[in-house]
PDB file of C-alpha atoms in Angstrom:
ATOM      1  CA  MET A  35      -3.011 -14.865 -62.856  1.00 53.00           C
ATOM      2  CA  ASN A  36      -0.358 -14.319 -65.612  1.00 54.00           C
ATOM      3  CA  ASN A  37      -0.630 -15.886 -68.937  1.00 50.00           C
ATOM      4  CA  LYS A  38       2.114 -18.588 -68.179  1.00 51.00           C
ATOM      5  CA  ASN A  39       0.187 -19.853 -65.088  1.00 53.00           C
ATOM      6  CA  CYS A  40      -3.248 -19.732 -66.864  1.00 50.00           C
ATOM      7  CA  GLY A  41      -1.745 -21.843 -69.735  1.00 52.00           C
ATOM      8  CA  LEU A  42      -0.255 -24.348 -67.268  1.00 52.00           C
ATOM      9  CA  LEU A  43      -3.696 -24.670 -65.576  1.00 48.00           C
ATOM     10  CA  MET A  44      -5.471 -25.198 -68.906  1.00 49.00           C
ATOM     11  CA  MET A  45      -2.958 -27.912 -69.717  1.00 53.00           C
ATOM     12  CA  LEU A  46      -3.604 -29.819 -66.433  1.00 48.00           C
ATOM     13  CA  LEU A  47      -7.385 -29.632 -67.062  1.00 45.00           C
ATOM     14  CA  ALA A  48      -7.042 -30.862 -70.585  1.00 46.00           C
ATOM     15  CA  SER A  49      -4.888 -33.780 -69.303  1.00 50.00           C
ATOM     16  CA  PHE A  50      -7.504 -34.738 -66.726  1.00 41.00           C
ATOM     17  CA  TRP A  51     -10.233 -34.590 -69.543  1.00 40.00           C
ATOM     18  CA  LEU A  52      -8.261 -36.820 -71.887  1.00 42.00           C
ATOM     19  CA  GLN A  53      -7.470 -39.432 -69.139  1.00 47.00           C
ATOM     20  CA  GLY A  54     -11.223 -39.625 -68.214  1.00 46.00           C
ATOM     21  CA  CYS A  55     -10.646 -38.009 -64.841  1.00 44.00           C
ATOM     22  CA  SER A  56     -12.890 -35.731 -62.969  1.00 44.00           C
ATOM     23  CA  TRP A  57     -12.355 -33.354 -60.117  1.00 40.00           C
ATOM     24  CA  LEU A  58     -14.036 -35.953 -57.799  1.00 42.00           C
ATOM     25  CA  ASN A  59     -11.855 -38.973 -58.624  1.00 46.00           C
ATOM     26  CA  PHE A  60      -8.821 -36.827 -58.932  1.00 41.00           C
ATOM     27  CA  PHE A  61      -8.881 -36.296 -55.130  1.00 43.00           C
ATOM     28  CA  GLY A  62     -10.231 -39.785 -54.410  1.00 47.00           C
ATOM     29  CA  GLU A  63     -11.749 -42.431 -56.658  1.00 48.00           C
ATOM     30  CA  VAL A  64     -15.509 -42.696 -56.231  1.00 45.00           C
ATOM     31  CA  GLU A  65     -16.821 -46.285 -56.204  1.00 49.00           C
ATOM     32  CA  VAL A  66     -20.159 -46.758 -57.781  1.00 44.00           C
ATOM     33  CA  LEU A  67     -22.052 -49.532 -56.054  1.00 44.00           C
ATOM     34  CA  PRO A  68     -24.487 -51.626 -57.983  1.00 51.00           C
ATOM     35  CA  GLU A  69     -28.181 -50.841 -57.109  1.00 58.00           C
ATOM     36  CA  LYS A  70     -29.440 -53.136 -54.555  1.00 66.00           C
ATOM     37  CA  VAL A  71     -32.666 -55.090 -55.258  1.00 70.00           C
ATOM     38  CA  SER A  72     -34.794 -55.959 -52.277  1.00 82.00           C
ATOM     39  CA  PRO A  73     -36.848 -59.308 -52.049  1.00 90.00           C
ATOM     40  CA  LEU A  74     -40.500 -58.831 -52.925  1.00 92.00           C
ATOM     41  CA  ARG A  75     -43.407 -60.462 -50.979  1.00 94.00           C
ATOM     42  CA  PHE A  76     -47.120 -59.914 -50.846  1.00 92.00           C
ATOM     43  CA  GLU A  77     -50.319 -61.781 -50.000  1.00 94.00           C
ATOM     44  CA  THR A  78     -53.911 -61.505 -50.972  1.00 95.00           C
ATOM     45  CA  ARG A  79     -57.312 -63.194 -49.986  1.00 94.00           C
ATOM     46  CA  TRP A  80     -60.502 -63.913 -51.720  1.00 95.00           C
ATOM     47  CA  PHE A  81     -63.861 -65.049 -50.206  1.00 93.00           C
ATOM     48  CA  HIS A  82     -65.637 -67.642 -52.461  1.00 91.00           C
ATOM     49  CA  PRO A  83     -69.208 -68.409 -51.236  1.00 90.00           C
ATOM     50  CA  GLU A  84     -69.459 -71.126 -53.919  1.00 86.00           C
ATOM     51  CA  LEU A  85     -66.819 -73.284 -52.329  1.00 86.00           C
ATOM     52  CA  PRO A  86     -68.461 -76.547 -51.010  1.00 83.00           C
ATOM     53  CA  ALA A  87     -67.375 -76.036 -47.361  1.00 82.00           C
ATOM     54  CA  GLU A  88     -70.559 -77.250 -45.645  1.00 80.00           C
ATOM     55  CA  SER A  89     -70.703 -80.376 -47.897  1.00 77.00           C
ATOM     56  CA  LEU A  90     -67.033 -81.159 -46.522  1.00 76.00           C
ATOM     57  CA  GLY A  91     -67.820 -80.590 -42.954  1.00 78.00           C
ATOM     58  CA  LEU A  92     -66.102 -77.147 -42.914  1.00 80.00           C
ATOM     59  CA  PRO A  93     -67.466 -73.837 -41.428  1.00 83.00           C
ATOM     60  CA  GLU A  94     -68.751 -70.987 -43.732  1.00 80.00           C
ATOM     61  CA  SER A  95     -65.901 -68.797 -42.537  1.00 80.00           C
ATOM     62  CA  SER A  96     -63.352 -71.226 -44.193  1.00 84.00           C
ATOM     63  CA  LYS A  97     -64.363 -70.289 -47.744  1.00 89.00           C
ATOM     64  CA  THR A  98     -61.353 -68.112 -48.307  1.00 91.00           C
ATOM     65  CA  LEU A  99     -58.606 -68.678 -50.830  1.00 94.00           C
ATOM     66  CA  VAL A 100     -55.034 -67.271 -50.058  1.00 94.00           C
ATOM     67  CA  GLY A 101     -52.703 -66.098 -52.665  1.00 96.00           C
ATOM     68  CA  GLU A 102     -49.022 -65.460 -52.071  1.00 96.00           C
ATOM     69  CA  CYS A 103     -46.047 -64.331 -54.053  1.00 97.00           C
ATOM     70  CA  GLU A 104     -42.386 -64.103 -52.987  1.00 96.00           C
ATOM     71  CA  PHE A 105     -39.386 -63.172 -55.178  1.00 96.00           C
ATOM     72  CA  GLN A 106     -35.687 -63.294 -54.163  1.00 96.00           C
ATOM     73  CA  SER A 107     -33.414 -60.402 -55.165  1.00 94.00           C
ATOM     74  CA  GLU A 108     -31.337 -62.620 -57.393  1.00 93.00           C
ATOM     75  CA  LEU A 109     -34.359 -63.463 -59.648  1.00 94.00           C
ATOM     76  CA  LEU A 110     -35.546 -59.770 -59.612  1.00 92.00           C
ATOM     77  CA  LYS A 111     -32.176 -58.688 -60.918  1.00 90.00           C
ATOM     78  CA  LEU A 112     -32.570 -61.099 -63.847  1.00 90.00           C
ATOM     79  CA  ARG A 113     -36.156 -59.810 -64.603  1.00 88.00           C
ATOM     80  CA  SER A 114     -35.093 -56.181 -64.560  1.00 82.00           C
ATOM     81  CA  ASN A 115     -32.313 -57.044 -67.018  1.00 85.00           C
ATOM     82  CA  GLN A 116     -34.692 -58.738 -69.405  1.00 77.00           C
ATOM     83  CA  HIS A 117     -33.055 -62.184 -69.089  1.00 87.00           C
ATOM     84  CA  ARG A 118     -34.968 -65.024 -70.707  1.00 93.00           C
ATOM     85  CA  GLY A 119     -36.922 -67.997 -69.347  1.00 96.00           C
ATOM     86  CA  LEU A 120     -39.303 -70.843 -70.325  1.00 98.00           C
ATOM     87  CA  LEU A 121     -42.648 -71.860 -68.864  1.00 98.00           C
ATOM     88  CA  LEU A 122     -43.394 -75.597 -68.255  1.00 98.00           C
ATOM     89  CA  PRO A 123     -47.007 -75.787 -69.076  1.00 97.00           C
ATOM     90  CA  LEU A 124     -49.523 -76.127 -66.286  1.00 95.00           C
ATOM     91  CA  MET A 125     -50.869 -79.580 -65.602  1.00 94.00           C
ATOM     92  CA  ALA A 126     -54.375 -81.257 -65.358  1.00 92.00           C
ATOM     93  CA  PHE A 127     -55.375 -84.228 -63.366  1.00 90.00           C
ATOM     94  CA  GLY A 128     -57.604 -87.060 -64.479  1.00 85.00           C
ATOM     95  CA  GLU A 129     -60.065 -89.118 -62.408  1.00 81.00           C
ATOM     96  CA  GLN A 130     -57.856 -92.202 -62.935  1.00 81.00           C
ATOM     97  CA  GLY A 131     -54.806 -90.475 -61.569  1.00 84.00           C
ATOM     98  CA  GLN A 132     -53.078 -89.442 -64.743  1.00 90.00           C
ATOM     99  CA  ILE A 133     -51.271 -86.107 -65.096  1.00 94.00           C
ATOM    100  CA  THR A 134     -51.047 -84.312 -68.357  1.00 93.00           C
ATOM    101  CA  LEU A 135     -50.519 -80.759 -69.714  1.00 93.00           C
ATOM    102  CA  ASP A 136     -53.394 -78.394 -69.425  1.00 93.00           C
ATOM    103  CA  LEU A 137     -53.414 -76.182 -72.520  1.00 92.00           C
ATOM    104  CA  ILE A 138     -56.464 -74.258 -71.529  1.00 91.00           C
ATOM    105  CA  ALA A 139     -55.155 -73.198 -68.192  1.00 91.00           C
ATOM    106  CA  SER A 140     -51.579 -72.600 -69.602  1.00 94.00           C
ATOM    107  CA  LYS A 141     -52.490 -70.132 -72.441  1.00 94.00           C
ATOM    108  CA  PRO A 142     -53.667 -67.155 -70.295  1.00 94.00           C
ATOM    109  CA  VAL A 143     -50.837 -67.676 -67.777  1.00 95.00           C
ATOM    110  CA  TYR A 144     -48.297 -67.676 -70.447  1.00 96.00           C
ATOM    111  CA  LYS A 145     -49.831 -64.473 -71.998  1.00 95.00           C
ATOM    112  CA  LEU A 146     -49.470 -62.790 -68.559  1.00 94.00           C
ATOM    113  CA  LEU A 147     -46.007 -63.857 -68.007  1.00 95.00           C
ATOM    114  CA  GLN A 148     -44.564 -63.497 -71.528  1.00 94.00           C
ATOM    115  CA  SER A 149     -43.508 -59.904 -71.713  1.00 89.00           C
ATOM    116  CA  GLU A 150     -42.711 -59.392 -67.917  1.00 90.00           C
ATOM    117  CA  TRP A 151     -40.305 -62.522 -67.826  1.00 94.00           C
ATOM    118  CA  SER A 152     -39.196 -62.505 -71.508  1.00 94.00           C
ATOM    119  CA  LEU A 153     -40.509 -66.126 -72.080  1.00 96.00           C
ATOM    120  CA  GLY A 154     -39.558 -68.274 -75.025  1.00 96.00           C
ATOM    121  CA  SER A 155     -42.292 -69.348 -77.522  1.00 96.00           C
ATOM    122  CA  PRO A 156     -45.379 -71.485 -76.705  1.00 96.00           C
ATOM    123  CA  TYR A 157     -43.754 -74.183 -78.984  1.00 97.00           C
ATOM    124  CA  ASP A 158     -40.598 -74.140 -76.799  1.00 97.00           C
ATOM    125  CA  SER A 159     -42.848 -74.646 -73.763  1.00 97.00           C
ATOM    126  CA  LEU A 160     -44.540 -77.636 -75.270  1.00 97.00           C
ATOM    127  CA  GLN A 161     -41.084 -79.056 -76.306  1.00 98.00           C
ATOM    128  CA  LEU A 162     -39.918 -78.616 -72.756  1.00 98.00           C
ATOM    129  CA  TYR A 163     -42.960 -80.543 -71.328  1.00 98.00           C
ATOM    130  CA  GLN A 164     -42.251 -83.400 -73.759  1.00 97.00           C
ATOM    131  CA  ARG A 165     -38.695 -83.611 -72.696  1.00 98.00           C
ATOM    132  CA  TRP A 166     -39.594 -83.329 -69.075  1.00 98.00           C
ATOM    133  CA  VAL A 167     -41.899 -86.387 -69.338  1.00 97.00           C
ATOM    134  CA  SER A 168     -39.052 -88.187 -71.187  1.00 97.00           C
ATOM    135  CA  GLY A 169     -36.698 -87.283 -68.438  1.00 96.00           C
ATOM    136  CA  VAL A 170     -38.880 -89.096 -66.022  1.00 96.00           C
ATOM    137  CA  GLU A 171     -39.395 -91.938 -68.172  1.00 95.00           C
ATOM    138  CA  HIS A 172     -35.715 -92.451 -68.889  1.00 92.00           C
ATOM    139  CA  SER A 173     -34.929 -92.667 -65.177  1.00 92.00           C
ATOM    140  CA  CYS A 174     -36.235 -96.324 -65.724  1.00 90.00           C
ATOM    141  CA  PRO A 175     -38.684 -96.504 -62.790  1.00 90.00           C
ATOM    142  CA  ASP A 176     -40.280 -99.768 -61.812  1.00 89.00           C
ATOM    143  CA  GLY A 177     -43.533-100.598 -63.688  1.00 90.00           C
ATOM    144  CA  LEU A 178     -42.520 -98.787 -66.863  1.00 91.00           C
ATOM    145  CA  ARG A 179     -45.241 -99.246 -69.408  1.00 89.00           C
ATOM    146  CA  ARG A 180     -42.964 -99.581 -72.447  1.00 89.00           C
ATOM    147  CA  GLU A 181     -39.527-101.149 -72.960  1.00 87.00           C
ATOM    148  CA  LEU A 182     -36.834 -98.532 -73.665  1.00 88.00           C
ATOM    149  CA  PRO A 183     -33.430 -99.605 -74.999  1.00 85.00           C
ATOM    150  CA  HIS A 184     -31.926 -97.094 -72.613  1.00 81.00           C
ATOM    151  CA  CYS A 185     -33.408 -99.040 -69.656  1.00 84.00           C
ATOM    152  CA  VAL A 186     -32.391-102.295 -70.974  1.00 82.00           C
ATOM    153  CA  MET A 187     -28.836-101.113 -71.209  1.00 78.00           C
ATOM    154  CA  LYS A 188     -28.728 -99.256 -67.991  1.00 77.00           C
ATOM    155  CA  PRO A 189     -27.493-102.105 -65.731  1.00 71.00           C
ATOM    156  CA  PHE A 190     -24.427-102.376 -67.986  1.00 70.00           C
ATOM    157  CA  TYR A 191     -23.320 -98.744 -68.141  1.00 65.00           C
ATOM    158  CA  SER A 192     -24.163 -98.201 -64.502  1.00 60.00           C
ATOM    159  CA  LEU A 193     -21.726-100.854 -63.339  1.00 60.00           C
ATOM    160  CA  GLY A 194     -24.378-103.341 -62.576  1.00 52.00           C
ATOM    161  CA  GLY A 195     -26.482-100.795 -60.645  1.00 53.00           C
ATOM    162  CA  LEU A 196     -23.668 -99.362 -58.453  1.00 48.00           C
ATOM    163  CA  LEU A 197     -24.140 -96.003 -60.024  1.00 48.00           C
ATOM    164  CA  ASP A 198     -28.027 -96.014 -59.886  1.00 57.00           C
ATOM    165  CA  SER A 199     -29.660 -93.129 -58.160  1.00 63.00           C
ATOM    166  CA  ASP A 200     -32.987 -92.816 -56.313  1.00 75.00           C
ATOM    167  CA  SER A 201     -33.855 -89.729 -58.676  1.00 85.00           C
ATOM    168  CA  SER A 202     -37.151 -89.710 -60.616  1.00 90.00           C
ATOM    169  CA  TYR A 203     -35.282 -87.914 -63.378  1.00 94.00           C
ATOM    170  CA  GLU A 204     -32.688 -88.632 -65.962  1.00 93.00           C
ATOM    171  CA  LEU A 205     -31.612 -84.919 -65.553  1.00 94.00           C
ATOM    172  CA  GLU A 206     -29.078 -85.148 -68.322  1.00 93.00           C
ATOM    173  CA  ARG A 207     -31.689 -85.823 -70.804  1.00 95.00           C
ATOM    174  CA  ILE A 208     -33.549 -82.548 -69.865  1.00 97.00           C
ATOM    175  CA  ASN A 209     -30.252 -80.612 -69.708  1.00 97.00           C
ATOM    176  CA  ASN A 210     -29.183 -81.862 -73.146  1.00 97.00           C
ATOM    177  CA  TRP A 211     -32.325 -80.335 -74.637  1.00 97.00           C
ATOM    178  CA  LEU A 212     -31.872 -77.042 -72.670  1.00 98.00           C
ATOM    179  CA  THR A 213     -28.357 -76.539 -73.662  1.00 97.00           C
ATOM    180  CA  GLN A 214     -29.463 -76.585 -77.440  1.00 96.00           C
ATOM    181  CA  GLN A 215     -31.819 -73.616 -76.780  1.00 95.00           C
ATOM    182  CA  ALA A 216     -31.221 -69.964 -76.979  1.00 92.00           C
ATOM    183  CA  PRO A 217     -29.486 -68.562 -73.745  1.00 94.00           C
ATOM    184  CA  LEU A 218     -31.941 -69.045 -70.812  1.00 95.00           C
ATOM    185  CA  ASP A 219     -31.710 -68.068 -67.186  1.00 96.00           C
ATOM    186  CA  TYR A 220     -34.641 -69.682 -65.542  1.00 97.00           C
ATOM    187  CA  LEU A 221     -37.598 -72.122 -65.803  1.00 98.00           C
ATOM    188  CA  ILE A 222     -41.023 -71.392 -64.451  1.00 98.00           C
ATOM    189  CA  LEU A 223     -42.283 -74.709 -63.070  1.00 98.00           C
ATOM    190  CA  PRO A 224     -45.979 -75.414 -62.042  1.00 97.00           C
ATOM    191  CA  ASP A 225     -46.773 -77.510 -58.992  1.00 94.00           C
ATOM    192  CA  LEU A 226     -43.102 -77.830 -57.843  1.00 95.00           C
ATOM    193  CA  ALA A 227     -44.076 -80.050 -54.957  1.00 94.00           C
ATOM    194  CA  LEU A 228     -45.601 -82.537 -57.347  1.00 94.00           C
ATOM    195  CA  LEU A 229     -42.576 -82.431 -59.636  1.00 96.00           C
ATOM    196  CA  LYS A 230     -40.309 -83.349 -56.638  1.00 94.00           C
ATOM    197  CA  SER A 231     -42.502 -86.148 -55.581  1.00 92.00           C
ATOM    198  CA  ASP A 232     -43.124 -89.663 -56.809  1.00 91.00           C
ATOM    199  CA  SER A 233     -46.296 -88.640 -58.342  1.00 92.00           C
ATOM    200  CA  VAL A 234     -44.296 -87.515 -61.506  1.00 94.00           C
ATOM    201  CA  LEU A 235     -44.528 -91.290 -62.431  1.00 94.00           C
ATOM    202  CA  GLN A 236     -48.156 -90.602 -63.261  1.00 94.00           C
ATOM    203  CA  LEU A 237     -47.275 -88.042 -66.005  1.00 95.00           C
ATOM    204  CA  SER A 238     -48.287 -88.696 -69.514  1.00 95.00           C
ATOM    205  CA  TYR A 239     -47.157 -87.210 -72.878  1.00 94.00           C
ATOM    206  CA  SER A 240     -50.649 -86.221 -73.821  1.00 90.00           C
ATOM    207  CA  PRO A 241     -54.308 -86.405 -72.623  1.00 87.00           C
ATOM    208  CA  ASN A 242     -54.811 -89.607 -74.737  1.00 87.00           C
ATOM    209  CA  SER A 243     -51.587 -91.410 -73.846  1.00 89.00           C
ATOM    210  CA  PRO A 244     -51.011 -93.711 -70.882  1.00 89.00           C
ATOM    211  CA  VAL A 245     -49.074 -92.717 -67.721  1.00 92.00           C
ATOM    212  CA  ILE A 246     -45.332 -93.484 -67.500  1.00 93.00           C
ATOM    213  CA  THR A 247     -45.851 -96.396 -65.097  1.00 91.00           C
ATOM    214  CA  GLU A 248     -48.464 -98.961 -64.197  1.00 85.00           C
ATOM    215  CA  GLN A 249     -50.487 -97.428 -61.296  1.00 76.00           C
ATOM    216  CA  ASN A 250     -53.451 -98.419 -59.162  1.00 73.00           C
ATOM    217  CA  SER A 251     -56.007 -95.822 -60.256  1.00 67.00           C
ATOM    218  CA  GLU A 252     -57.598 -95.334 -56.815  1.00 67.00           C
ATOM    219  CA  SER A 253     -54.249 -94.977 -55.007  1.00 68.00           C
ATOM    220  CA  SER A 254     -52.886 -92.683 -57.697  1.00 73.00           C
ATOM    221  CA  TYR A 255     -55.951 -90.370 -57.454  1.00 73.00           C
ATOM    222  CA  GLN A 256     -55.571 -90.151 -53.669  1.00 77.00           C
ATOM    223  CA  HIS A 257     -52.012 -89.186 -53.984  1.00 79.00           C
ATOM    224  CA  LEU A 258     -52.957 -86.297 -56.357  1.00 84.00           C
ATOM    225  CA  GLN A 259     -55.570 -84.835 -54.154  1.00 83.00           C
ATOM    226  CA  PRO A 260     -53.295 -82.456 -52.215  1.00 83.00           C
ATOM    227  CA  PHE A 261     -51.979 -81.024 -55.551  1.00 87.00           C
ATOM    228  CA  MET A 262     -55.453 -80.177 -56.710  1.00 85.00           C
ATOM    229  CA  LEU A 263     -56.154 -77.947 -53.707  1.00 85.00           C
ATOM    230  CA  ARG A 264     -53.431 -75.608 -54.487  1.00 90.00           C
ATOM    231  CA  LYS A 265     -51.639 -74.129 -57.471  1.00 94.00           C
ATOM    232  CA  SER A 266     -48.178 -72.851 -57.582  1.00 96.00           C
ATOM    233  CA  LEU A 267     -45.518 -71.481 -59.963  1.00 98.00           C
ATOM    234  CA  ASP A 268     -41.783 -71.485 -59.048  1.00 98.00           C
ATOM    235  CA  TRP A 269     -38.860 -69.780 -60.689  1.00 98.00           C
ATOM    236  CA  VAL A 270     -35.922 -72.035 -60.785  1.00 97.00           C
ATOM    237  CA  LEU A 271     -32.558 -70.717 -62.030  1.00 96.00           C
ATOM    238  CA  LEU A 272     -30.286 -72.388 -64.619  1.00 96.00           C
ATOM    239  CA  ASP A 273     -26.447 -72.218 -64.590  1.00 95.00           C
ATOM    240  CA  ASN A 274     -24.448 -70.350 -67.271  1.00 93.00           C
ATOM    241  CA  ASP A 275     -24.814 -73.277 -69.682  1.00 95.00           C
ATOM    242  CA  ASN A 276     -28.671 -73.377 -69.656  1.00 94.00           C
ATOM    243  CA  ARG A 277     -28.582 -76.433 -67.278  1.00 96.00           C
ATOM    244  CA  LEU A 278     -30.547 -77.256 -64.324  1.00 96.00           C
ATOM    245  CA  ILE A 279     -28.177 -77.574 -61.369  1.00 92.00           C
ATOM    246  CA  SER A 280     -29.862 -80.498 -59.772  1.00 90.00           C
ATOM    247  CA  ASP A 281     -33.266 -82.288 -59.363  1.00 88.00           C
ATOM    248  CA  GLU A 282     -33.843 -80.444 -56.102  1.00 91.00           C
ATOM    249  CA  PHE A 283     -35.165 -77.545 -58.272  1.00 94.00           C
ATOM    250  CA  VAL A 284     -34.401 -74.740 -55.747  1.00 94.00           C
ATOM    251  CA  SER A 285     -36.965 -72.000 -56.006  1.00 96.00           C
ATOM    252  CA  TYR A 286     -35.905 -68.276 -56.249  1.00 96.00           C
ATOM    253  CA  GLY A 287     -39.528 -66.983 -56.753  1.00 97.00           C
ATOM    254  CA  ARG A 288     -42.927 -68.451 -55.984  1.00 97.00           C
ATOM    255  CA  CYS A 289     -46.557 -67.682 -56.448  1.00 97.00           C
ATOM    256  CA  SER A 290     -49.259 -69.895 -55.018  1.00 96.00           C
ATOM    257  CA  VAL A 291     -53.019 -70.032 -54.418  1.00 96.00           C
ATOM    258  CA  SER A 292     -54.536 -72.531 -51.980  1.00 92.00           C
ATOM    259  CA  TRP A 293     -57.635 -73.236 -49.958  1.00 87.00           C
ATOM    260  CA  GLN A 294     -56.310 -73.308 -46.486  1.00 77.00           C
ATOM    261  CA  GLY A 295     -59.550 -74.369 -45.018  1.00 73.00           C
ATOM    262  CA  LEU A 296     -58.713 -77.898 -46.161  1.00 70.00           C
ATOM    263  CA  ASN A 297     -55.704 -79.714 -44.532  1.00 55.00           C
ATOM    264  CA  ALA A 298     -52.651 -80.591 -46.447  1.00 44.00           C
ATOM    265  CA  GLN A 299     -53.788 -84.173 -46.938  1.00 42.00           C
ATOM    266  CA  GLY A 300     -56.764 -83.218 -48.923  1.00 49.00           C
ATOM    267  CA  ASP A 301     -59.292 -84.644 -46.508  1.00 50.00           C
ATOM    268  CA  SER A 302     -62.800 -83.424 -45.869  1.00 49.00           C
ATOM    269  CA  GLY A 303     -63.786 -82.267 -42.359  1.00 48.00           C
ATOM    270  CA  ASP A 304     -64.671 -85.883 -41.354  1.00 51.00           C
ATOM    271  CA  GLY A 305     -61.336 -87.186 -42.708  1.00 53.00           C
ATOM    272  CA  GLN A 306     -62.675 -88.831 -45.858  1.00 62.00           C
ATOM    273  CA  PRO A 307     -60.934 -88.454 -49.301  1.00 68.00           C
ATOM    274  CA  LEU A 308     -62.745 -85.743 -51.493  1.00 77.00           C
ATOM    275  CA  ASP A 309     -64.898 -86.687 -54.306  1.00 81.00           C
ATOM    276  CA  PHE A 310     -63.300 -85.993 -57.777  1.00 82.00           C
ATOM    277  CA  ASP A 311     -66.229 -83.586 -58.759  1.00 84.00           C
ATOM    278  CA  TYR A 312     -65.487 -81.446 -55.582  1.00 82.00           C
ATOM    279  CA  LEU A 313     -61.874 -81.371 -56.367  1.00 85.00           C
ATOM    280  CA  SER A 314     -62.464 -80.326 -59.973  1.00 86.00           C
ATOM    281  CA  GLN A 315     -64.718 -77.486 -58.806  1.00 86.00           C
ATOM    282  CA  ILE A 316     -62.217 -76.352 -56.252  1.00 88.00           C
ATOM    283  CA  SER A 317     -59.314 -76.630 -58.677  1.00 89.00           C
ATOM    284  CA  ALA A 318     -61.194 -74.604 -61.345  1.00 90.00           C
ATOM    285  CA  VAL A 319     -61.678 -71.701 -58.841  1.00 92.00           C
ATOM    286  CA  ILE A 320     -58.110 -71.848 -57.700  1.00 93.00           C
ATOM    287  CA  ASN A 321     -56.922 -71.724 -61.384  1.00 92.00           C
ATOM    288  CA  LYS A 322     -58.899 -68.580 -61.906  1.00 93.00           C
ATOM    289  CA  ARG A 323     -57.425 -66.940 -58.793  1.00 95.00           C
ATOM    290  CA  MET A 324     -53.939 -67.908 -59.798  1.00 95.00           C
ATOM    291  CA  HIS A 325     -54.490 -65.898 -63.104  1.00 93.00           C
ATOM    292  CA  ASP A 326     -55.761 -62.911 -60.996  1.00 95.00           C
ATOM    293  CA  LEU A 327     -52.733 -63.134 -58.675  1.00 96.00           C
ATOM    294  CA  LEU A 328     -50.259 -63.010 -61.543  1.00 94.00           C
ATOM    295  CA  LYS A 329     -52.193 -60.124 -63.204  1.00 92.00           C
ATOM    296  CA  ASP A 330     -51.963 -58.083 -60.002  1.00 88.00           C
ATOM    297  CA  ILE A 331     -48.241 -58.435 -59.435  1.00 85.00           C
ATOM    298  CA  SER A 332     -46.554 -55.091 -59.344  1.00 78.00           C
ATOM    299  CA  PHE A 333     -42.702 -54.831 -59.401  1.00 71.00           C
TER     300      PHE A 333
END
């Protein structure tokens, strides 16, 4: 090759370099596809001889707790990119049917999830709980224990009730608080089935405060029984403005522990409601296994 041709070739190569071209995309642009993240699902079981199966009319073989986790690809992408979330504290149930935050059970769960899911501070979680209860209270349900100016005025600004909804939440009240926080991508909600049920009317701001609405204690307690036989955490995505999209709380990830030896209604083998002491014993074992399940997650 003579010097003239060699110089021309060097000029072409320099031109490709300056324009960010490579030999590969010179002959045809190579499209780099984003890495595909597959959904994740796993299940584990634990045998617990101390579960009161015989006392409830159930066979010895039923003393098995089942733990399950399932995460959709959309959520796993957020986790891998260190997006932020908040944990709504776990809840405890009282013998009179009240529901309040459970700080003792929430602390180890928060510690397990904090780094893996880039959670906001414990203080933010407590603030979220207070705003959550307030969101239920400001939906102005029947039997409200205290008079709220918001509820007194509601018939006027809702056009005499024409714009009323059947929701148990004043969702805008929760969203207003969320939008004032640092950017968030998801909330981790405990006992989602409970949060989507009328039982949220039995929430209270603290262990020493009354529930939101007047309740028949026996009826309230019976409604809570199914929720004491299983524990769950659900990952619910927020929109780009830190807002919950709806009160449907669509889950993109879920971990749960349950005693499947008991039916979904929380009855014993002879169809009778469970004694509160039995329920508390079962719930304590389930709480422990939820901690173990979260600890063993491997992404």
